[in-house]
Short mmCIF file of N, CA and C in Angstrom, two decimals:
data_model
loop_
_atom_site.label_atom_id
_atom_site.label_comp_id
_atom_site.label_asym_id
_atom_site.label_seq_id
_atom_site.Cartn_x
_atom_site.Cartn_y
_atom_site.Cartn_z
N UNK A 1 8.73 8.06 1.92
CA UNK A 1 7.87 8.89 1.09
C UNK A 1 7.22 9.95 1.94
N UNK A 2 7.81 11.11 1.85
CA UNK A 2 7.36 12.23 2.68
C UNK A 2 5.92 12.58 2.45
N UNK A 3 5.53 12.66 1.16
CA UNK A 3 4.11 13.02 0.86
C UNK A 3 3.17 12.03 1.43
N UNK A 4 3.46 10.75 1.35
CA UNK A 4 2.56 9.73 1.92
C UNK A 4 2.38 9.92 3.43
N UNK A 5 3.45 10.25 4.14
CA UNK A 5 3.34 10.52 5.54
C UNK A 5 2.51 11.76 5.81
N UNK A 6 2.72 12.83 5.07
CA UNK A 6 1.95 14.04 5.25
C UNK A 6 0.47 13.86 5.07
N UNK A 7 0.11 13.03 4.09
CA UNK A 7 -1.32 12.78 3.85
C UNK A 7 -1.86 11.64 4.68
N UNK A 8 -0.98 11.02 5.46
CA UNK A 8 -1.40 9.85 6.30
C UNK A 8 -1.96 8.72 5.41
N UNK A 9 -1.31 8.48 4.30
CA UNK A 9 -1.72 7.35 3.44
C UNK A 9 -1.03 6.11 3.95
N UNK A 10 -1.73 4.98 3.75
CA UNK A 10 -1.20 3.67 4.06
C UNK A 10 -0.51 3.14 2.79
N UNK A 11 0.65 2.58 2.97
CA UNK A 11 1.37 1.91 1.83
C UNK A 11 1.56 0.45 2.30
N UNK A 12 0.98 -0.44 1.54
CA UNK A 12 0.99 -1.85 1.92
C UNK A 12 1.60 -2.69 0.82
N UNK A 13 2.49 -3.58 1.25
CA UNK A 13 3.07 -4.58 0.34
C UNK A 13 2.38 -5.90 0.67
N UNK A 14 1.61 -6.37 -0.27
CA UNK A 14 0.86 -7.62 -0.08
C UNK A 14 1.66 -8.82 -0.56
N UNK A 15 2.00 -9.71 0.40
CA UNK A 15 2.80 -10.90 0.07
C UNK A 15 1.97 -11.88 -0.67
N UNK A 16 2.59 -12.64 -1.52
CA UNK A 16 1.95 -13.65 -2.31
C UNK A 16 2.69 -15.00 -2.14
N UNK A 17 1.92 -16.06 -2.05
CA UNK A 17 2.42 -17.42 -1.93
C UNK A 17 2.50 -18.02 -3.32
N UNK A 18 3.71 -18.01 -3.90
CA UNK A 18 3.89 -18.42 -5.28
C UNK A 18 3.72 -19.95 -5.43
N UNK A 19 3.94 -20.72 -4.36
CA UNK A 19 3.78 -22.19 -4.49
C UNK A 19 2.32 -22.47 -4.67
N UNK A 20 1.39 -21.67 -4.12
CA UNK A 20 -0.05 -21.83 -4.28
C UNK A 20 -0.49 -21.43 -5.66
N UNK A 21 0.34 -20.64 -6.35
CA UNK A 21 0.00 -20.23 -7.68
C UNK A 21 0.59 -21.08 -8.81
N UNK A 22 1.15 -22.19 -8.42
CA UNK A 22 1.81 -23.04 -9.41
C UNK A 22 3.27 -22.74 -9.59
N UNK A 23 3.85 -21.93 -8.72
CA UNK A 23 5.24 -21.55 -8.84
C UNK A 23 6.12 -22.32 -7.92
N UNK A 24 5.98 -23.64 -7.86
CA UNK A 24 6.72 -24.43 -6.89
C UNK A 24 8.23 -24.38 -7.07
N UNK A 25 8.66 -24.04 -8.33
CA UNK A 25 10.11 -23.99 -8.58
C UNK A 25 10.80 -22.93 -7.76
N UNK A 26 10.01 -21.86 -7.37
CA UNK A 26 10.64 -20.79 -6.61
C UNK A 26 10.55 -21.02 -5.10
N UNK A 27 9.93 -22.15 -4.68
CA UNK A 27 9.84 -22.48 -3.25
C UNK A 27 8.89 -21.47 -2.53
N UNK A 28 7.93 -20.85 -3.22
CA UNK A 28 7.00 -19.95 -2.64
C UNK A 28 7.54 -18.56 -2.50
N UNK A 29 8.78 -18.30 -2.94
CA UNK A 29 9.34 -16.97 -2.86
C UNK A 29 9.21 -16.24 -4.17
N UNK A 30 9.48 -14.91 -4.16
CA UNK A 30 9.45 -14.17 -5.40
C UNK A 30 10.54 -14.76 -6.36
N UNK A 31 10.11 -15.12 -7.58
CA UNK A 31 11.05 -15.68 -8.50
C UNK A 31 12.02 -14.63 -9.07
N UNK A 32 13.14 -15.11 -9.52
CA UNK A 32 14.13 -14.23 -10.17
C UNK A 32 13.55 -13.85 -11.50
N UNK A 33 13.64 -12.59 -11.82
CA UNK A 33 13.11 -12.07 -13.07
C UNK A 33 14.21 -11.64 -14.02
N UNK A 34 13.87 -11.64 -15.27
CA UNK A 34 14.81 -11.30 -16.34
C UNK A 34 14.65 -9.85 -16.69
N UNK A 35 15.43 -8.97 -16.08
CA UNK A 35 15.31 -7.49 -16.37
C UNK A 35 16.55 -6.80 -15.86
N UNK A 36 16.66 -5.55 -16.30
CA UNK A 36 17.71 -4.66 -15.79
C UNK A 36 17.23 -4.08 -14.48
N UNK A 37 17.97 -4.32 -13.42
CA UNK A 37 17.52 -3.89 -12.07
C UNK A 37 17.26 -2.43 -12.00
N UNK A 38 18.16 -1.60 -12.48
CA UNK A 38 18.00 -0.12 -12.43
C UNK A 38 16.76 0.29 -13.23
N UNK A 39 16.52 -0.31 -14.36
CA UNK A 39 15.36 0.18 -15.17
C UNK A 39 14.07 -0.23 -14.54
N UNK A 40 14.00 -1.44 -13.98
CA UNK A 40 12.72 -1.94 -13.43
C UNK A 40 12.51 -1.13 -12.12
N UNK A 41 13.55 -0.74 -11.40
CA UNK A 41 13.41 0.11 -10.22
C UNK A 41 12.84 1.46 -10.62
N UNK A 42 13.25 1.95 -11.78
CA UNK A 42 12.72 3.24 -12.27
C UNK A 42 11.22 3.10 -12.51
N UNK A 43 10.81 1.99 -13.13
CA UNK A 43 9.39 1.75 -13.42
C UNK A 43 8.59 1.73 -12.10
N UNK A 44 9.05 0.97 -11.17
CA UNK A 44 8.32 0.85 -9.89
C UNK A 44 8.24 2.17 -9.17
N UNK A 45 9.37 2.89 -9.15
CA UNK A 45 9.43 4.20 -8.51
C UNK A 45 8.43 5.18 -9.15
N UNK A 46 8.43 5.18 -10.47
CA UNK A 46 7.51 6.07 -11.17
C UNK A 46 6.05 5.74 -10.85
N UNK A 47 5.68 4.48 -10.86
CA UNK A 47 4.31 4.05 -10.57
C UNK A 47 3.92 4.37 -9.13
N UNK A 48 4.85 4.10 -8.20
CA UNK A 48 4.59 4.38 -6.78
C UNK A 48 4.46 5.96 -6.52
N UNK A 49 5.39 6.69 -7.11
CA UNK A 49 5.30 8.16 -6.97
C UNK A 49 3.97 8.71 -7.46
N UNK A 50 3.59 8.26 -8.67
CA UNK A 50 2.30 8.67 -9.20
C UNK A 50 1.14 8.30 -8.32
N UNK A 51 1.16 7.03 -7.87
CA UNK A 51 0.08 6.57 -7.02
C UNK A 51 -0.05 7.44 -5.74
N UNK A 52 1.08 7.75 -5.12
CA UNK A 52 1.05 8.55 -3.94
C UNK A 52 0.63 10.01 -4.25
N UNK A 53 1.17 10.54 -5.30
CA UNK A 53 0.88 11.92 -5.64
C UNK A 53 -0.59 12.17 -5.94
N UNK A 54 -1.20 11.23 -6.62
CA UNK A 54 -2.61 11.42 -7.08
C UNK A 54 -3.63 10.77 -6.11
N UNK A 55 -3.13 10.38 -4.93
CA UNK A 55 -4.03 9.81 -3.92
C UNK A 55 -4.04 10.77 -2.74
N UNK A 56 -5.22 11.40 -2.50
CA UNK A 56 -5.32 12.37 -1.42
C UNK A 56 -5.67 11.61 -0.11
N UNK A 57 -6.48 10.57 -0.17
CA UNK A 57 -6.93 9.89 1.04
C UNK A 57 -6.83 8.37 0.73
N UNK A 58 -6.69 7.61 1.80
CA UNK A 58 -6.69 6.13 1.63
C UNK A 58 -5.26 5.59 1.60
N UNK A 59 -4.88 4.97 0.45
CA UNK A 59 -3.55 4.39 0.44
C UNK A 59 -3.20 3.77 -0.90
N UNK A 60 -2.08 3.10 -0.86
CA UNK A 60 -1.48 2.45 -2.02
C UNK A 60 -1.13 1.04 -1.59
N UNK A 61 -1.47 0.06 -2.45
CA UNK A 61 -1.17 -1.35 -2.15
C UNK A 61 -0.32 -1.88 -3.34
N UNK A 62 0.79 -2.52 -3.05
CA UNK A 62 1.61 -3.22 -4.08
C UNK A 62 1.49 -4.69 -3.83
N UNK A 63 1.14 -5.36 -4.92
CA UNK A 63 1.02 -6.83 -4.88
C UNK A 63 1.69 -7.45 -6.10
N UNK A 64 1.96 -8.69 -6.04
CA UNK A 64 2.64 -9.37 -7.16
C UNK A 64 2.11 -10.80 -7.24
N UNK A 65 2.19 -11.32 -8.44
CA UNK A 65 1.64 -12.66 -8.73
C UNK A 65 2.25 -13.24 -9.94
N UNK A 66 2.12 -14.53 -10.16
CA UNK A 66 2.53 -15.21 -11.36
C UNK A 66 1.49 -14.89 -12.45
N UNK A 67 1.96 -14.73 -13.69
CA UNK A 67 1.03 -14.43 -14.75
C UNK A 67 1.49 -15.17 -16.02
N UNK A 68 0.59 -15.25 -17.00
CA UNK A 68 0.87 -15.91 -18.23
C UNK A 68 0.34 -17.36 -18.26
N UNK A 69 0.19 -17.88 -19.41
CA UNK A 69 -0.40 -19.20 -19.57
C UNK A 69 0.46 -20.25 -18.84
N UNK A 70 1.75 -20.11 -18.91
CA UNK A 70 2.66 -21.07 -18.24
C UNK A 70 3.36 -20.51 -16.99
N UNK A 71 2.73 -19.43 -16.46
CA UNK A 71 3.30 -18.77 -15.28
C UNK A 71 4.74 -18.29 -15.52
N UNK A 72 4.94 -17.75 -16.74
CA UNK A 72 6.28 -17.33 -17.14
C UNK A 72 6.58 -15.86 -16.87
N UNK A 73 5.64 -15.16 -16.22
CA UNK A 73 5.85 -13.77 -15.94
C UNK A 73 5.59 -13.51 -14.46
N UNK A 74 6.23 -12.47 -13.92
CA UNK A 74 5.89 -11.95 -12.62
C UNK A 74 5.11 -10.66 -12.95
N UNK A 75 3.93 -10.56 -12.38
CA UNK A 75 3.08 -9.40 -12.52
C UNK A 75 3.11 -8.59 -11.24
N UNK A 76 3.39 -7.30 -11.41
CA UNK A 76 3.38 -6.38 -10.26
C UNK A 76 2.21 -5.43 -10.45
N UNK A 77 1.45 -5.26 -9.38
CA UNK A 77 0.23 -4.38 -9.39
C UNK A 77 0.43 -3.30 -8.34
N UNK A 78 0.16 -2.05 -8.73
CA UNK A 78 0.20 -0.94 -7.83
C UNK A 78 -1.20 -0.29 -7.87
N UNK A 79 -1.91 -0.45 -6.78
CA UNK A 79 -3.32 -0.01 -6.67
C UNK A 79 -3.42 1.20 -5.74
N UNK A 80 -4.13 2.21 -6.15
CA UNK A 80 -4.33 3.37 -5.22
C UNK A 80 -5.80 3.63 -5.03
N UNK A 81 -6.08 4.53 -4.11
CA UNK A 81 -7.51 4.87 -3.85
C UNK A 81 -7.67 6.36 -4.30
N UNK A 82 -6.95 6.76 -5.36
CA UNK A 82 -7.05 8.14 -5.81
C UNK A 82 -8.30 8.37 -6.63
N UNK A 83 -8.23 9.39 -7.50
CA UNK A 83 -9.39 9.89 -8.19
C UNK A 83 -9.85 9.01 -9.34
N UNK A 84 -9.01 8.14 -9.82
CA UNK A 84 -9.35 7.35 -10.98
C UNK A 84 -8.96 8.05 -12.29
N UNK A 85 -9.10 7.37 -13.38
CA UNK A 85 -8.71 7.86 -14.68
C UNK A 85 -9.85 7.71 -15.65
N UNK A 86 -10.18 8.72 -16.42
CA UNK A 86 -11.27 8.63 -17.40
C UNK A 86 -10.93 7.71 -18.50
N UNK A 87 -11.91 7.19 -19.21
CA UNK A 87 -11.68 6.30 -20.36
C UNK A 87 -10.87 7.09 -21.44
N UNK A 88 -11.19 8.36 -21.67
CA UNK A 88 -10.52 9.13 -22.67
C UNK A 88 -9.04 9.27 -22.29
N UNK A 89 -8.75 9.53 -21.06
CA UNK A 89 -7.39 9.74 -20.61
C UNK A 89 -6.60 8.35 -20.68
N UNK A 90 -7.27 7.24 -20.42
CA UNK A 90 -6.58 5.95 -20.41
C UNK A 90 -6.01 5.65 -21.83
N UNK A 91 -6.76 6.13 -22.88
CA UNK A 91 -6.32 5.86 -24.28
C UNK A 91 -4.98 6.47 -24.59
N UNK A 92 -4.68 7.57 -23.98
CA UNK A 92 -3.42 8.27 -24.31
C UNK A 92 -2.36 8.30 -23.22
N UNK A 93 -2.69 7.61 -22.15
CA UNK A 93 -1.79 7.69 -20.94
C UNK A 93 -0.31 7.30 -21.18
N UNK A 94 -0.06 6.29 -21.99
CA UNK A 94 1.33 5.86 -22.12
C UNK A 94 2.04 6.48 -23.39
N UNK A 95 1.40 7.51 -23.94
CA UNK A 95 2.01 8.16 -25.11
C UNK A 95 2.95 9.30 -24.66
N UNK A 96 3.98 9.61 -25.51
CA UNK A 96 4.95 10.60 -25.18
C UNK A 96 4.29 11.99 -25.05
N UNK A 97 4.67 12.66 -23.97
CA UNK A 97 4.15 14.00 -23.66
C UNK A 97 2.70 14.09 -23.40
N UNK A 98 2.10 12.96 -23.05
CA UNK A 98 0.64 12.92 -22.82
C UNK A 98 0.32 12.85 -21.37
N UNK A 99 -0.64 13.61 -20.92
CA UNK A 99 -1.05 13.62 -19.56
C UNK A 99 -2.56 13.61 -19.46
N UNK A 100 -3.13 13.00 -18.45
CA UNK A 100 -4.52 13.04 -18.26
C UNK A 100 -4.98 14.40 -17.82
N UNK A 101 -6.29 14.74 -18.07
CA UNK A 101 -6.75 16.04 -17.72
C UNK A 101 -6.72 16.26 -16.18
N UNK A 102 -6.98 15.23 -15.44
CA UNK A 102 -6.95 15.29 -14.00
C UNK A 102 -5.51 15.54 -13.51
N UNK A 103 -4.57 14.85 -14.12
CA UNK A 103 -3.15 14.95 -13.77
C UNK A 103 -2.69 16.41 -14.07
N UNK A 104 -3.08 16.99 -15.13
CA UNK A 104 -2.70 18.32 -15.47
C UNK A 104 -3.14 19.31 -14.45
N UNK A 105 -4.36 19.10 -13.92
CA UNK A 105 -4.86 20.08 -12.88
C UNK A 105 -4.13 19.87 -11.58
N UNK A 106 -3.84 18.64 -11.20
CA UNK A 106 -3.21 18.36 -9.91
C UNK A 106 -1.68 18.67 -9.92
N UNK A 107 -1.01 18.36 -11.01
CA UNK A 107 0.43 18.46 -11.08
C UNK A 107 0.82 19.11 -12.38
N UNK A 108 0.64 20.47 -12.53
CA UNK A 108 0.86 21.17 -13.78
C UNK A 108 2.34 21.07 -14.30
N UNK A 109 3.24 20.78 -13.39
CA UNK A 109 4.65 20.77 -13.79
C UNK A 109 5.14 19.45 -14.38
N UNK A 110 4.30 18.42 -14.50
CA UNK A 110 4.66 17.09 -15.01
C UNK A 110 5.02 17.23 -16.52
N UNK A 111 5.90 16.34 -16.97
CA UNK A 111 6.35 16.35 -18.35
C UNK A 111 5.53 15.47 -19.27
N UNK A 112 4.80 14.48 -18.73
CA UNK A 112 4.15 13.56 -19.61
C UNK A 112 5.03 12.47 -20.19
N UNK A 113 6.20 12.26 -19.54
CA UNK A 113 7.13 11.28 -20.06
C UNK A 113 7.24 10.02 -19.11
N UNK A 114 6.88 10.17 -17.88
CA UNK A 114 7.10 9.06 -16.89
C UNK A 114 6.54 7.76 -17.34
N UNK A 115 5.22 7.74 -17.68
CA UNK A 115 4.56 6.47 -18.08
C UNK A 115 5.02 6.00 -19.42
N UNK A 116 5.35 6.95 -20.31
CA UNK A 116 5.88 6.59 -21.63
C UNK A 116 7.23 5.83 -21.47
N UNK A 117 8.09 6.37 -20.65
CA UNK A 117 9.38 5.73 -20.43
C UNK A 117 9.20 4.37 -19.73
N UNK A 118 8.31 4.33 -18.74
CA UNK A 118 8.02 3.08 -18.08
C UNK A 118 7.55 2.01 -19.10
N UNK A 119 6.72 2.39 -20.02
CA UNK A 119 6.20 1.43 -21.07
C UNK A 119 7.37 0.98 -21.88
N UNK A 120 8.25 1.87 -22.33
CA UNK A 120 9.37 1.46 -23.17
C UNK A 120 10.27 0.49 -22.42
N UNK A 121 10.54 0.73 -21.15
CA UNK A 121 11.39 -0.16 -20.36
C UNK A 121 10.77 -1.54 -20.26
N UNK A 122 9.50 -1.57 -19.85
CA UNK A 122 8.82 -2.89 -19.64
C UNK A 122 8.67 -3.64 -20.97
N UNK A 123 8.21 -3.00 -22.02
CA UNK A 123 8.08 -3.72 -23.27
C UNK A 123 9.44 -4.08 -23.93
N UNK A 124 10.48 -3.26 -23.70
CA UNK A 124 11.80 -3.56 -24.16
C UNK A 124 12.35 -4.82 -23.54
N UNK A 125 11.81 -5.12 -22.31
CA UNK A 125 12.32 -6.37 -21.58
C UNK A 125 11.39 -7.57 -21.82
N UNK A 126 10.41 -7.46 -22.71
CA UNK A 126 9.54 -8.54 -22.99
C UNK A 126 8.28 -8.58 -22.16
N UNK A 127 7.93 -7.55 -21.41
CA UNK A 127 6.71 -7.50 -20.61
C UNK A 127 5.63 -6.65 -21.22
N UNK A 128 4.67 -6.38 -20.43
CA UNK A 128 3.53 -5.49 -20.80
C UNK A 128 3.18 -4.63 -19.59
N UNK A 129 2.62 -3.44 -19.89
CA UNK A 129 2.21 -2.49 -18.84
C UNK A 129 0.80 -2.03 -19.23
N UNK A 130 -0.08 -1.85 -18.23
CA UNK A 130 -1.43 -1.37 -18.46
C UNK A 130 -2.02 -0.75 -17.19
N UNK A 131 -3.19 -0.06 -17.40
CA UNK A 131 -3.89 0.46 -16.26
C UNK A 131 -5.34 0.09 -16.28
N UNK A 132 -5.87 -0.20 -15.10
CA UNK A 132 -7.32 -0.44 -14.96
C UNK A 132 -7.85 0.57 -13.95
N UNK A 133 -8.98 1.25 -14.31
CA UNK A 133 -9.53 2.25 -13.45
C UNK A 133 -10.99 2.43 -13.78
N UNK A 134 -11.86 2.42 -12.74
CA UNK A 134 -13.24 2.75 -13.00
C UNK A 134 -13.31 4.18 -13.60
N UNK A 135 -14.17 4.33 -14.61
CA UNK A 135 -14.22 5.63 -15.30
C UNK A 135 -14.77 6.68 -14.32
N UNK A 136 -14.19 7.89 -14.38
CA UNK A 136 -14.77 9.01 -13.66
C UNK A 136 -15.96 9.51 -14.42
N UNK A 137 -16.80 10.24 -13.79
CA UNK A 137 -18.00 10.82 -14.34
C UNK A 137 -17.56 12.01 -15.21
N UNK A 138 -17.79 11.83 -16.50
CA UNK A 138 -17.32 12.85 -17.48
C UNK A 138 -18.13 14.15 -17.35
N UNK A 139 -19.27 14.13 -16.74
CA UNK A 139 -20.07 15.32 -16.57
C UNK A 139 -19.41 16.31 -15.62
N UNK A 140 -18.53 15.88 -14.77
CA UNK A 140 -17.88 16.75 -13.79
C UNK A 140 -16.47 17.01 -14.23
N UNK A 141 -16.02 18.26 -14.16
CA UNK A 141 -14.63 18.52 -14.58
C UNK A 141 -13.66 17.93 -13.57
N UNK A 142 -12.40 17.70 -13.96
CA UNK A 142 -11.46 17.16 -13.03
C UNK A 142 -11.22 18.17 -11.88
N UNK A 143 -10.98 17.62 -10.71
CA UNK A 143 -10.78 18.41 -9.53
C UNK A 143 -9.38 19.01 -9.48
N UNK A 144 -9.25 20.13 -8.78
CA UNK A 144 -7.95 20.70 -8.52
C UNK A 144 -7.47 20.14 -7.16
N UNK A 145 -6.20 20.31 -6.85
CA UNK A 145 -5.70 19.85 -5.59
C UNK A 145 -6.43 20.55 -4.44
N UNK A 146 -6.76 21.84 -4.56
CA UNK A 146 -7.47 22.53 -3.48
C UNK A 146 -8.83 21.97 -3.28
N UNK A 147 -9.50 21.57 -4.36
CA UNK A 147 -10.86 20.95 -4.19
C UNK A 147 -10.76 19.57 -3.50
N UNK A 148 -9.75 18.82 -3.88
CA UNK A 148 -9.58 17.53 -3.24
C UNK A 148 -9.30 17.65 -1.78
N UNK A 149 -8.43 18.62 -1.41
CA UNK A 149 -8.10 18.80 0.03
C UNK A 149 -9.32 19.27 0.81
N UNK A 150 -10.25 19.98 0.12
CA UNK A 150 -11.46 20.48 0.82
C UNK A 150 -12.56 19.42 0.87
N UNK A 151 -12.26 18.22 0.38
CA UNK A 151 -13.27 17.11 0.50
C UNK A 151 -13.71 16.50 -0.79
N UNK A 152 -13.04 16.83 -1.90
CA UNK A 152 -13.38 16.17 -3.15
C UNK A 152 -14.48 16.89 -3.91
N UNK A 153 -14.80 16.33 -5.04
CA UNK A 153 -15.84 16.87 -5.93
C UNK A 153 -16.84 15.76 -6.09
N UNK A 154 -18.07 15.99 -5.72
CA UNK A 154 -19.11 14.91 -5.79
C UNK A 154 -19.29 14.36 -7.14
N UNK A 155 -19.24 13.06 -7.25
CA UNK A 155 -19.45 12.37 -8.55
C UNK A 155 -18.30 12.46 -9.49
N UNK A 156 -17.26 13.14 -9.23
CA UNK A 156 -16.19 13.36 -10.18
C UNK A 156 -14.88 12.84 -9.62
N UNK A 157 -13.85 13.53 -9.86
CA UNK A 157 -12.55 13.15 -9.35
C UNK A 157 -12.51 13.17 -7.87
N UNK A 158 -11.70 12.33 -7.30
CA UNK A 158 -11.54 12.30 -5.82
C UNK A 158 -12.53 11.38 -5.19
N UNK A 159 -13.19 10.53 -5.96
CA UNK A 159 -14.21 9.67 -5.36
C UNK A 159 -13.62 8.39 -4.72
N UNK A 160 -12.31 8.23 -4.79
CA UNK A 160 -11.69 7.08 -4.12
C UNK A 160 -11.70 5.74 -4.86
N UNK A 161 -12.20 5.72 -6.10
CA UNK A 161 -12.23 4.49 -6.82
C UNK A 161 -10.87 4.01 -7.27
N UNK A 162 -9.98 4.93 -7.47
CA UNK A 162 -8.62 4.63 -7.71
C UNK A 162 -8.32 4.03 -9.06
N UNK A 163 -7.03 3.59 -9.14
CA UNK A 163 -6.51 2.95 -10.38
C UNK A 163 -5.57 1.85 -9.95
N UNK A 164 -5.36 0.91 -10.86
CA UNK A 164 -4.40 -0.13 -10.70
C UNK A 164 -3.49 -0.14 -11.91
N UNK A 165 -2.18 0.15 -11.72
CA UNK A 165 -1.26 0.01 -12.78
C UNK A 165 -0.53 -1.31 -12.60
N UNK A 166 -0.41 -2.05 -13.66
CA UNK A 166 0.18 -3.41 -13.59
C UNK A 166 1.20 -3.54 -14.72
N UNK A 167 2.28 -4.33 -14.41
CA UNK A 167 3.20 -4.70 -15.50
C UNK A 167 3.73 -6.06 -15.26
N UNK A 168 4.23 -6.64 -16.30
CA UNK A 168 4.79 -8.00 -16.21
C UNK A 168 6.28 -7.93 -16.66
N UNK A 169 7.06 -8.82 -16.05
CA UNK A 169 8.44 -9.04 -16.51
C UNK A 169 8.65 -10.56 -16.58
N UNK A 170 9.45 -10.98 -17.57
CA UNK A 170 9.66 -12.43 -17.69
C UNK A 170 10.39 -12.99 -16.48
N UNK A 171 10.07 -14.19 -16.09
CA UNK A 171 10.72 -14.88 -15.06
C UNK A 171 11.94 -15.58 -15.64
N UNK A 172 13.10 -15.47 -14.96
CA UNK A 172 14.35 -16.09 -15.44
C UNK A 172 14.21 -17.59 -15.25
N UNK A 173 14.47 -18.28 -16.38
CA UNK A 173 14.43 -19.74 -16.34
C UNK A 173 15.82 -20.29 -16.21
N UNK A 174 15.97 -21.43 -15.68
CA UNK A 174 17.23 -22.17 -15.56
C UNK A 174 17.92 -22.17 -16.91
N UNK A 175 19.18 -22.01 -17.02
CA UNK A 175 19.86 -21.95 -18.33
C UNK A 175 19.70 -23.25 -19.11
N UNK A 176 19.38 -24.40 -18.48
CA UNK A 176 19.19 -25.63 -19.19
C UNK A 176 17.81 -25.65 -19.86
N UNK A 177 16.93 -24.78 -19.36
CA UNK A 177 15.52 -24.71 -19.86
C UNK A 177 15.50 -23.80 -21.07
N UNK A 178 14.80 -24.17 -22.09
CA UNK A 178 14.64 -23.34 -23.28
C UNK A 178 13.92 -22.05 -22.86
N UNK A 179 14.42 -20.92 -23.22
CA UNK A 179 13.79 -19.67 -22.86
C UNK A 179 13.54 -18.84 -24.11
N UNK A 180 12.35 -18.53 -24.38
CA UNK A 180 11.95 -17.88 -25.67
C UNK A 180 11.76 -16.38 -25.53
N UNK A 181 11.78 -15.83 -24.33
CA UNK A 181 11.43 -14.39 -24.21
C UNK A 181 12.64 -13.52 -24.55
N UNK A 182 12.32 -12.28 -24.87
CA UNK A 182 13.36 -11.32 -25.18
C UNK A 182 14.15 -10.97 -23.93
N UNK A 183 15.31 -10.51 -24.08
CA UNK A 183 16.03 -9.91 -22.92
C UNK A 183 16.73 -8.62 -23.42
N UNK A 184 16.91 -7.76 -22.50
CA UNK A 184 17.60 -6.50 -22.80
C UNK A 184 19.06 -6.78 -22.99
N UNK A 185 19.55 -6.40 -24.12
CA UNK A 185 21.01 -6.56 -24.34
C UNK A 185 21.52 -5.38 -25.16
N UNK A 186 22.79 -5.38 -25.47
CA UNK A 186 23.32 -4.26 -26.27
C UNK A 186 22.70 -4.30 -27.67
N UNK A 187 22.34 -5.49 -28.16
CA UNK A 187 21.75 -5.62 -29.50
C UNK A 187 20.24 -5.22 -29.47
N UNK A 188 19.66 -5.24 -28.38
CA UNK A 188 18.18 -5.04 -28.26
C UNK A 188 18.02 -3.81 -27.30
N UNK A 189 18.43 -2.60 -27.72
CA UNK A 189 18.35 -1.43 -26.89
C UNK A 189 16.95 -0.95 -26.76
N UNK A 190 16.64 -0.31 -25.70
CA UNK A 190 15.34 0.33 -25.53
C UNK A 190 15.45 1.75 -26.04
N UNK A 191 14.66 2.04 -27.05
CA UNK A 191 14.68 3.38 -27.60
C UNK A 191 13.55 4.20 -26.94
N UNK A 192 13.94 5.24 -26.23
CA UNK A 192 12.99 6.03 -25.51
C UNK A 192 12.55 7.22 -26.36
N UNK A 193 13.44 7.88 -27.04
CA UNK A 193 13.02 9.04 -27.82
C UNK A 193 13.21 8.79 -29.32
#
């Protein structure tokens, strides 16, 4: 990731001990998940690219854990130290052609489709996707890239509180075990547009 190197951002993959989380069937390793590899790679790439692009200082951390009442999902979390996302922008973030006000200032050429497509892929495979971010101060307008490079905008964007994008994918169960989750198949296509 060239941009991460240019900004001297740290990118950390945080390992998780699944046996300590009740995932003894996996022997403490990342469990096999039920998803299309190319599509879930697209989701991870989109979230990582966004995290790096909208983080001027600090870094990005990727973690994973078991989730769900019966630990039937793998949850992936991508946390950054970027500007954060306002409450208003969070409401429309995963909609088609929708972009946050801060994102529009920093990256005017974006299409507003990346997170929408990521949501369709994750939900089409039986998972969920969401974002958590401390609200930015609405009294201050979103910063431009030039303002962030010059040291940020006090009380507004660029304060380093960041965002965490998370998604879940179903864990593949042994074929002898009853499995109730959806899977992507030719009959259950993901409709993006």
